[in-house]
JSON list of C-alpha atoms in Angstrom, two decimals:
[
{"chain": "A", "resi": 204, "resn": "UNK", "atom": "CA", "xyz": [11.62, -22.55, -72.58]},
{"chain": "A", "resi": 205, "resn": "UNK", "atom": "CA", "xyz": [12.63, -25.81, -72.53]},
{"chain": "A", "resi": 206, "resn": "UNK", "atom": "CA", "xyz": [15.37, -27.09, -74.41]},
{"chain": "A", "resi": 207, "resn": "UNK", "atom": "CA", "xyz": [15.04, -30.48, -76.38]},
{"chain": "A", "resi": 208, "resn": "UNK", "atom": "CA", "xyz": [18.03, -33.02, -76.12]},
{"chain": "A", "resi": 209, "resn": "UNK", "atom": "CA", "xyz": [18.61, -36.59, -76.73]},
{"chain": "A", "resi": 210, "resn": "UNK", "atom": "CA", "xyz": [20.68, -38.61, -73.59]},
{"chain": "A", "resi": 211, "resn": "UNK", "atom": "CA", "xyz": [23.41, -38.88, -75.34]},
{"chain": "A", "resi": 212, "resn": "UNK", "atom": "CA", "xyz": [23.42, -35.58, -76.43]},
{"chain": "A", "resi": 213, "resn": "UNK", "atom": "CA", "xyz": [22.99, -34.64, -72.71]},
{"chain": "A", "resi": 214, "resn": "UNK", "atom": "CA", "xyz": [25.99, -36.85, -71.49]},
{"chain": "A", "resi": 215, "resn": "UNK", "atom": "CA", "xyz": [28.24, -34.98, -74.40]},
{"chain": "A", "resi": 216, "resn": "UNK", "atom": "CA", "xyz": [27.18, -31.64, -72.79]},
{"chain": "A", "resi": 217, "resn": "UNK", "atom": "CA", "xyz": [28.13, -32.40, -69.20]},
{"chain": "A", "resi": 218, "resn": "UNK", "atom": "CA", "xyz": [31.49, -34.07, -70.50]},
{"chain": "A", "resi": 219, "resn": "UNK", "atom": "CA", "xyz": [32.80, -31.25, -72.42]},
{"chain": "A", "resi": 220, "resn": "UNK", "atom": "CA", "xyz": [31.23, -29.09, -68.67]},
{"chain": "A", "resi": 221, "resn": "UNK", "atom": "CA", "xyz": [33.46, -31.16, -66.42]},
{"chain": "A", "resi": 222, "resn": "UNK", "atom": "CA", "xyz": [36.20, -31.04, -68.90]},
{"chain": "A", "resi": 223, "resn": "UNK", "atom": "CA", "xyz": [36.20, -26.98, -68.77]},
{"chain": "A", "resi": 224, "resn": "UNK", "atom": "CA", "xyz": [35.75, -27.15, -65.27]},
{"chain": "A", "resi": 225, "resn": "UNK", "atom": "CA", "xyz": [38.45, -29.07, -64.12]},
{"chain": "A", "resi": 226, "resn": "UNK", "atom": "CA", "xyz": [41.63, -28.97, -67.17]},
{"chain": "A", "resi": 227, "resn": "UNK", "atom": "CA", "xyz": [40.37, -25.95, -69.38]},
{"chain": "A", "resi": 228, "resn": "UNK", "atom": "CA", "xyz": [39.79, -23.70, -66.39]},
{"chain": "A", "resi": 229, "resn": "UNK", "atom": "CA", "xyz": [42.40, -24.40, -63.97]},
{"chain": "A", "resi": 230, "resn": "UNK", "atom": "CA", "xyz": [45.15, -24.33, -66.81]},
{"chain": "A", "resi": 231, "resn": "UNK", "atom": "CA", "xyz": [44.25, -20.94, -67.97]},
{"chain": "A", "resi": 232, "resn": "UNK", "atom": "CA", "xyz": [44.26, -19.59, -64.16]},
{"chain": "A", "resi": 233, "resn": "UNK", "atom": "CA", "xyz": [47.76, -20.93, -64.23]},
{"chain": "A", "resi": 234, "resn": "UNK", "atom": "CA", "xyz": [48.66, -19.18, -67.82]},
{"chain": "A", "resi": 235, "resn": "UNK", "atom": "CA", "xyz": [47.16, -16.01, -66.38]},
{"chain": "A", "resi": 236, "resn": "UNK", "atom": "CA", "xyz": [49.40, -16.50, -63.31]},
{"chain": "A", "resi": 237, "resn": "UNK", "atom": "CA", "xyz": [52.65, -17.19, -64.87]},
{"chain": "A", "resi": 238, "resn": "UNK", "atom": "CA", "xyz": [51.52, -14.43, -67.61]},
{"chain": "A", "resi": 239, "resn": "UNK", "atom": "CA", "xyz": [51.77, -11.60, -64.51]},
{"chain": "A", "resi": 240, "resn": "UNK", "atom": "CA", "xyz": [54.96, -13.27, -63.17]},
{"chain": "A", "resi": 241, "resn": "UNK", "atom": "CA", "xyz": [56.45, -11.88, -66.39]},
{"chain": "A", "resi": 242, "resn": "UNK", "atom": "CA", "xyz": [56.22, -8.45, -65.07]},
{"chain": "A", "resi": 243, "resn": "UNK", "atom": "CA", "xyz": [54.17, -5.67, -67.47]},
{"chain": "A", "resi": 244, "resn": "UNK", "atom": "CA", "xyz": [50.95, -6.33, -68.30]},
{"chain": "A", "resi": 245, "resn": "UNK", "atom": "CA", "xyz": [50.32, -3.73, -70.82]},
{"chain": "A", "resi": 246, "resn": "UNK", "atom": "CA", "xyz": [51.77, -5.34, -73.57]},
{"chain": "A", "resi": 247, "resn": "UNK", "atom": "CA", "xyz": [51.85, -8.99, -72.59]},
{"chain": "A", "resi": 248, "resn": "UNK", "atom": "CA", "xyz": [50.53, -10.69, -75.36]},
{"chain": "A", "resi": 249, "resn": "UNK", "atom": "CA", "xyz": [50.52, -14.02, -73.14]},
{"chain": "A", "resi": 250, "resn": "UNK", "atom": "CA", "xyz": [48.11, -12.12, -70.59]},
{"chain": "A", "resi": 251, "resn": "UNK", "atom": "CA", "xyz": [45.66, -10.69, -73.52]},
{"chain": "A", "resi": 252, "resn": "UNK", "atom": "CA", "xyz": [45.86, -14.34, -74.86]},
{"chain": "A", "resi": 253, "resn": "UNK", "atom": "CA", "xyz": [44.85, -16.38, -71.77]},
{"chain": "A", "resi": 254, "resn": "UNK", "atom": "CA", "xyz": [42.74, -13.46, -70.50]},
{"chain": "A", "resi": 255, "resn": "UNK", "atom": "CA", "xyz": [40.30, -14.08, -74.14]},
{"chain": "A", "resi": 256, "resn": "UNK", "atom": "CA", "xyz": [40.80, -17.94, -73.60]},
{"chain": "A", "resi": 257, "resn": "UNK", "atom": "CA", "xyz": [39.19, -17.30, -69.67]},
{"chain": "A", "resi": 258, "resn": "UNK", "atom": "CA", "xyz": [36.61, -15.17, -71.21]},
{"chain": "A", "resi": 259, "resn": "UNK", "atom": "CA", "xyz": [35.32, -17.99, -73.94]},
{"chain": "A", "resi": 260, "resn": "UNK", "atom": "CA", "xyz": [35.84, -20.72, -71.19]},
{"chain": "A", "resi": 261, "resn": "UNK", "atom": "CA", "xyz": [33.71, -18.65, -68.87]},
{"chain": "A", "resi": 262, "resn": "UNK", "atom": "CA", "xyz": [31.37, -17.78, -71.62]},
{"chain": "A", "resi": 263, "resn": "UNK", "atom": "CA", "xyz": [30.90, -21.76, -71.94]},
{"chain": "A", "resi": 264, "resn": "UNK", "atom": "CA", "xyz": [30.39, -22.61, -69.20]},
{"chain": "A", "resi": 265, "resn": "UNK", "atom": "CA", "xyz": [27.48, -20.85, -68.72]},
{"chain": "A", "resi": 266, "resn": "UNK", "atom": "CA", "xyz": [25.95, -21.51, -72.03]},
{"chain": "A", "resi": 267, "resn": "UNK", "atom": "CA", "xyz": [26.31, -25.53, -71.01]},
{"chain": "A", "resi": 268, "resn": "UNK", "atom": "CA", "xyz": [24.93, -25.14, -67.84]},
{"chain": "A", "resi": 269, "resn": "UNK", "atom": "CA", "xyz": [21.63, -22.40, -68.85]},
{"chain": "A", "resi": 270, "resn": "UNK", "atom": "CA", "xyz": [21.00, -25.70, -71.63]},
{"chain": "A", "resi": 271, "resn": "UNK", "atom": "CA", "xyz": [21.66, -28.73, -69.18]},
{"chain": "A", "resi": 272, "resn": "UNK", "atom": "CA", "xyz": [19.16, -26.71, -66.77]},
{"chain": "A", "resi": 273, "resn": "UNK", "atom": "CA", "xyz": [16.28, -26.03, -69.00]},
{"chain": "A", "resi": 274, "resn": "UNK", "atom": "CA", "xyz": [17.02, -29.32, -70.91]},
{"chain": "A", "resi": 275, "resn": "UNK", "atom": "CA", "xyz": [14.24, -31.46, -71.87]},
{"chain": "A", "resi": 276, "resn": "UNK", "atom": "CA", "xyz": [16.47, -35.16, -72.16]},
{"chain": "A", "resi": 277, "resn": "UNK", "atom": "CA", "xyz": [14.41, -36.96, -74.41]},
{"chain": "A", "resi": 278, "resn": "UNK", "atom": "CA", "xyz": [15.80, -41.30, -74.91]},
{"chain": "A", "resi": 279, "resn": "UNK", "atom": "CA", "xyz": [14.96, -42.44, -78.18]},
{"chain": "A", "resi": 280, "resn": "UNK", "atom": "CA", "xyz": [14.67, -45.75, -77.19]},
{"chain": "A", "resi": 281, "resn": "UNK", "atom": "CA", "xyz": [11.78, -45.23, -74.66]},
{"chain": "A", "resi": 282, "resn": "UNK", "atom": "CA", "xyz": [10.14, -43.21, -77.43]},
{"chain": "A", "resi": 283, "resn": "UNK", "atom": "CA", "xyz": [6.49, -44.99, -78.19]},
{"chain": "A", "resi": 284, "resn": "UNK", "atom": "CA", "xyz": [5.68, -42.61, -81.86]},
{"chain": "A", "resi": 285, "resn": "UNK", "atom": "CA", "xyz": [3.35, -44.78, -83.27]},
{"chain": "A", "resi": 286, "resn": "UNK", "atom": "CA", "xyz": [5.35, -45.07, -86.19]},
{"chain": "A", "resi": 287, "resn": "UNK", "atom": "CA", "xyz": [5.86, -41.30, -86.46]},
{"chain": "A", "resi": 288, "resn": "UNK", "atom": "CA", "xyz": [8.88, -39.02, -87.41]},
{"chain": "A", "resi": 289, "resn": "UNK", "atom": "CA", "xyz": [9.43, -37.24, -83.92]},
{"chain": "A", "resi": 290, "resn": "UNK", "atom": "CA", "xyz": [12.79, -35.30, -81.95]},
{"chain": "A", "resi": 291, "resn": "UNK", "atom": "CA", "xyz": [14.89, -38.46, -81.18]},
{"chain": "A", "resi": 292, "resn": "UNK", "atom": "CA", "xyz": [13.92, -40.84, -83.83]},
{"chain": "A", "resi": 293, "resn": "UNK", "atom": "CA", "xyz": [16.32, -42.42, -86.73]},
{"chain": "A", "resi": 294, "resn": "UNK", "atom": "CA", "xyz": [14.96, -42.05, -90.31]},
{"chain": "A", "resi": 295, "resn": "UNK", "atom": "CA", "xyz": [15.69, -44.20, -93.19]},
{"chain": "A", "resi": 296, "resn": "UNK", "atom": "CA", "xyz": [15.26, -42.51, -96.42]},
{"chain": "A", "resi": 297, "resn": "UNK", "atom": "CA", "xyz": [15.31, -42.84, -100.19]},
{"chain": "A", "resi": 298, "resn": "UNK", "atom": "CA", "xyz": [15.82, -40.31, -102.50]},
{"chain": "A", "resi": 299, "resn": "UNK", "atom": "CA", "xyz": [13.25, -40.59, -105.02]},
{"chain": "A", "resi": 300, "resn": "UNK", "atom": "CA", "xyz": [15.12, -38.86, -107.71]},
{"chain": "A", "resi": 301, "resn": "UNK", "atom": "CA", "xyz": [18.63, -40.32, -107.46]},
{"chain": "A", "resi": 302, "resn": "UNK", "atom": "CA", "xyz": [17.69, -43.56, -104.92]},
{"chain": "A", "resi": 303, "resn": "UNK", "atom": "CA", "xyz": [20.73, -42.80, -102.51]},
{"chain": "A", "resi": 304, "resn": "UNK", "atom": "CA", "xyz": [19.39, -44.04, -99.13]},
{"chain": "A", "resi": 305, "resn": "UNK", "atom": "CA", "xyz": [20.04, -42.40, -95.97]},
{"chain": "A", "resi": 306, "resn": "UNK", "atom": "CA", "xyz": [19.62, -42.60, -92.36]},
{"chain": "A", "resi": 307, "resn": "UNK", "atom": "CA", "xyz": [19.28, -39.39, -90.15]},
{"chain": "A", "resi": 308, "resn": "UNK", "atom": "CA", "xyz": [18.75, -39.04, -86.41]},
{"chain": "A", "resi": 309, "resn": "UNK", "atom": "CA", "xyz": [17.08, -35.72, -85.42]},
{"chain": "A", "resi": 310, "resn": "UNK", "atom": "CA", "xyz": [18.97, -34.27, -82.66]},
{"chain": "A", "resi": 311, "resn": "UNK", "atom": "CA", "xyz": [19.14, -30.87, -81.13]},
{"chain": "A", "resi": 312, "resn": "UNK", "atom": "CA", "xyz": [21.13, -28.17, -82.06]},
{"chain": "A", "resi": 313, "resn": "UNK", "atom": "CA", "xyz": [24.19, -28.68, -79.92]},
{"chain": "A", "resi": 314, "resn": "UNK", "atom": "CA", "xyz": [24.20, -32.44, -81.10]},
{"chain": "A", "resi": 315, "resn": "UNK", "atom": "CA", "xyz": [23.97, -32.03, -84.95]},
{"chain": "A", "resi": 316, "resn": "UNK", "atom": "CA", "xyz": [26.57, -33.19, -87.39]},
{"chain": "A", "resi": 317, "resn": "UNK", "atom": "CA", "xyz": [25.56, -34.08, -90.69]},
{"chain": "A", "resi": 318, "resn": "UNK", "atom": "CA", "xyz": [28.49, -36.37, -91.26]},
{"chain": "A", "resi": 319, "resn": "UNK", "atom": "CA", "xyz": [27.73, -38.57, -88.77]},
{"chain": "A", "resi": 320, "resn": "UNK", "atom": "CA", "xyz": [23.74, -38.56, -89.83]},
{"chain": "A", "resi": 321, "resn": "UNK", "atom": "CA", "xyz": [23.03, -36.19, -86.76]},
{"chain": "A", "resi": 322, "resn": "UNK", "atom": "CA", "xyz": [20.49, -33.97, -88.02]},
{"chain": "A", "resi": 323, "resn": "UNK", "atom": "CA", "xyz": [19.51, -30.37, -86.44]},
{"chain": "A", "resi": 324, "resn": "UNK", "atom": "CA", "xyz": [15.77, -30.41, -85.00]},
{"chain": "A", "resi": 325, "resn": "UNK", "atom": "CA", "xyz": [14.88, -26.70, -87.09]},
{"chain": "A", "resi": 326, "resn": "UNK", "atom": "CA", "xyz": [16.74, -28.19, -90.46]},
{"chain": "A", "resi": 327, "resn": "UNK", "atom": "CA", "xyz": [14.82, -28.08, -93.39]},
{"chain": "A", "resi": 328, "resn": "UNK", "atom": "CA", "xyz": [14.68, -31.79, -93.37]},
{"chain": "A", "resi": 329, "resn": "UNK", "atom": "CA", "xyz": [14.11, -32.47, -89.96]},
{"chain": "A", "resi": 330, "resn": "UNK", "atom": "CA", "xyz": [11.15, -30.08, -90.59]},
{"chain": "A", "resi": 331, "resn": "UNK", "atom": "CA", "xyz": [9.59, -32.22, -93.63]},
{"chain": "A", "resi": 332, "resn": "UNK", "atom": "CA", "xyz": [10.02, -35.32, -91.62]},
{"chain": "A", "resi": 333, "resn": "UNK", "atom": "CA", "xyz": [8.33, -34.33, -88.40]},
{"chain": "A", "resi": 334, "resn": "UNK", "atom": "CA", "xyz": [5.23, -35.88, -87.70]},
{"chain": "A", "resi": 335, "resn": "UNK", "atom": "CA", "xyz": [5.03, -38.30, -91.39]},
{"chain": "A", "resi": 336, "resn": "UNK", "atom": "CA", "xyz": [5.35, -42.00, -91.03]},
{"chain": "A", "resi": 337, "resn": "UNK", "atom": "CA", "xyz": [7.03, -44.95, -92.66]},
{"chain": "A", "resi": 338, "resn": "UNK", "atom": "CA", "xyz": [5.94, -44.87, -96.49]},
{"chain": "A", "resi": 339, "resn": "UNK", "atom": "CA", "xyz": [5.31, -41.08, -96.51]},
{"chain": "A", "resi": 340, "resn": "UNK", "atom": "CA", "xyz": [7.05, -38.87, -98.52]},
{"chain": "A", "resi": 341, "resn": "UNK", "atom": "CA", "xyz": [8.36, -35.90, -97.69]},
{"chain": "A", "resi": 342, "resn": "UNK", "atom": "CA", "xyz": [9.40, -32.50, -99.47]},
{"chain": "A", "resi": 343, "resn": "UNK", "atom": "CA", "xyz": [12.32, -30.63, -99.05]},
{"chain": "A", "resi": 344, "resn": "UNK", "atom": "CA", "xyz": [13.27, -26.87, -100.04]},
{"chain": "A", "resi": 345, "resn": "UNK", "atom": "CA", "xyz": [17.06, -27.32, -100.75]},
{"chain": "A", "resi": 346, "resn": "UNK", "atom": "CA", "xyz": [18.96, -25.06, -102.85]},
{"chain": "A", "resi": 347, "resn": "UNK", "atom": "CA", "xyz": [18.84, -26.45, -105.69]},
{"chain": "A", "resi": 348, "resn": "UNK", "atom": "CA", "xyz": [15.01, -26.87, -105.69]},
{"chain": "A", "resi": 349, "resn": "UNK", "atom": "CA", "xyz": [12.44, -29.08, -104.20]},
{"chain": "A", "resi": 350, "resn": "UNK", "atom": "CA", "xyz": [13.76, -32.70, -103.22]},
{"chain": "A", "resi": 351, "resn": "UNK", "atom": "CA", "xyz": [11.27, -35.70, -102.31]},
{"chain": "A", "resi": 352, "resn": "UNK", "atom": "CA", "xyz": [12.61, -38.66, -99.95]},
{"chain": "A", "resi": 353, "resn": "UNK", "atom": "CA", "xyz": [10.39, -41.53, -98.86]},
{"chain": "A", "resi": 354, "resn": "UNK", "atom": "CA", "xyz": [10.83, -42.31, -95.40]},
{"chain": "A", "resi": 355, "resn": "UNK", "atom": "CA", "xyz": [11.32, -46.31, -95.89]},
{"chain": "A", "resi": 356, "resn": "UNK", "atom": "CA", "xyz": [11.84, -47.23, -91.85]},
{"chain": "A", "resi": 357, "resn": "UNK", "atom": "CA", "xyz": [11.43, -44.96, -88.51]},
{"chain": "A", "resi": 358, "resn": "UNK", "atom": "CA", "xyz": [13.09, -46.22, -85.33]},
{"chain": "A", "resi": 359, "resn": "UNK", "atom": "CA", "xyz": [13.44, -45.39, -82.38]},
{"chain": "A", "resi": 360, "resn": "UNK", "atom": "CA", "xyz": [16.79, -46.19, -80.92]}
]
């Protein structure tokens, strides 16, 4: 299975890699070692602490590297969509109730954050958009009920 990313989505991934690999990991092999320098280990809560902390960094690491390795690294800006809503592209909208334009990038999952306009690939929206062009509208289930956006501009950037 391949794993859809956008470059800079990639280059996140293998900063926050090196960063575990050469701070987060070798400071917790020192916390474990000064931990069993204090003597009893059955009820050092410094041990049990960096111990868990070694676990999730390990647990990390791996989970980076299994997604870099089966990552599909997709760069918007060599994207040639026709015009179409596809993984990578940035979407202008307007709401058609309210008028509030927006502008969304669809992103993979690791890369998502709805603040910054980062939107996840299997979000409803992303979903509505996928595959409609500039002047389309598109539907989308939201909790409070059905919401239409026109997509006013697709780019690819």
């Amino acid at each position: 299975m391949t794993y859809p990313i956008t470059k800079r989505g990639a280059e996140m991934l293998k900063a926050e890699l090196h960063k575990l690999k050469t701070v987060e990991r070798p400071g917790v092999i020192q916390a474990i070692s000064e931990a069993r320098a204090q003597g009893d280990l059955s009820e050092n809560a410094d041990y049990d602490a960096a111990k868990e902390r070694q676990g999730f960094i390990e647990g990390r690491i791996a989970e980076i590297e299994g997604k870099l390795s089966a990552a599909q690294v997709i760069d918007p800006s060599a994207l040639d969509a026709g015009g179409r809503v596809v993984f990578g592209s940035t979407v202008d909208l307007s709401d058609e109730d309210s008028g509030n334009e927006m502008t969304y990038q669809i992103v993979g999952e690791d890369e998502a954050d709805l603040k910054q306009g980062l939107v996840n690939i299997s979000s409803p929206i992303a979903r509505a958009l996928i595959g409609k062009e500039e002047g389309d509208t598109a539907e989308v289930q939201t909790p409070g009920g059905t919401r239409r956006f026109e997509i006013v501009a697709v780019r690819y950037v």
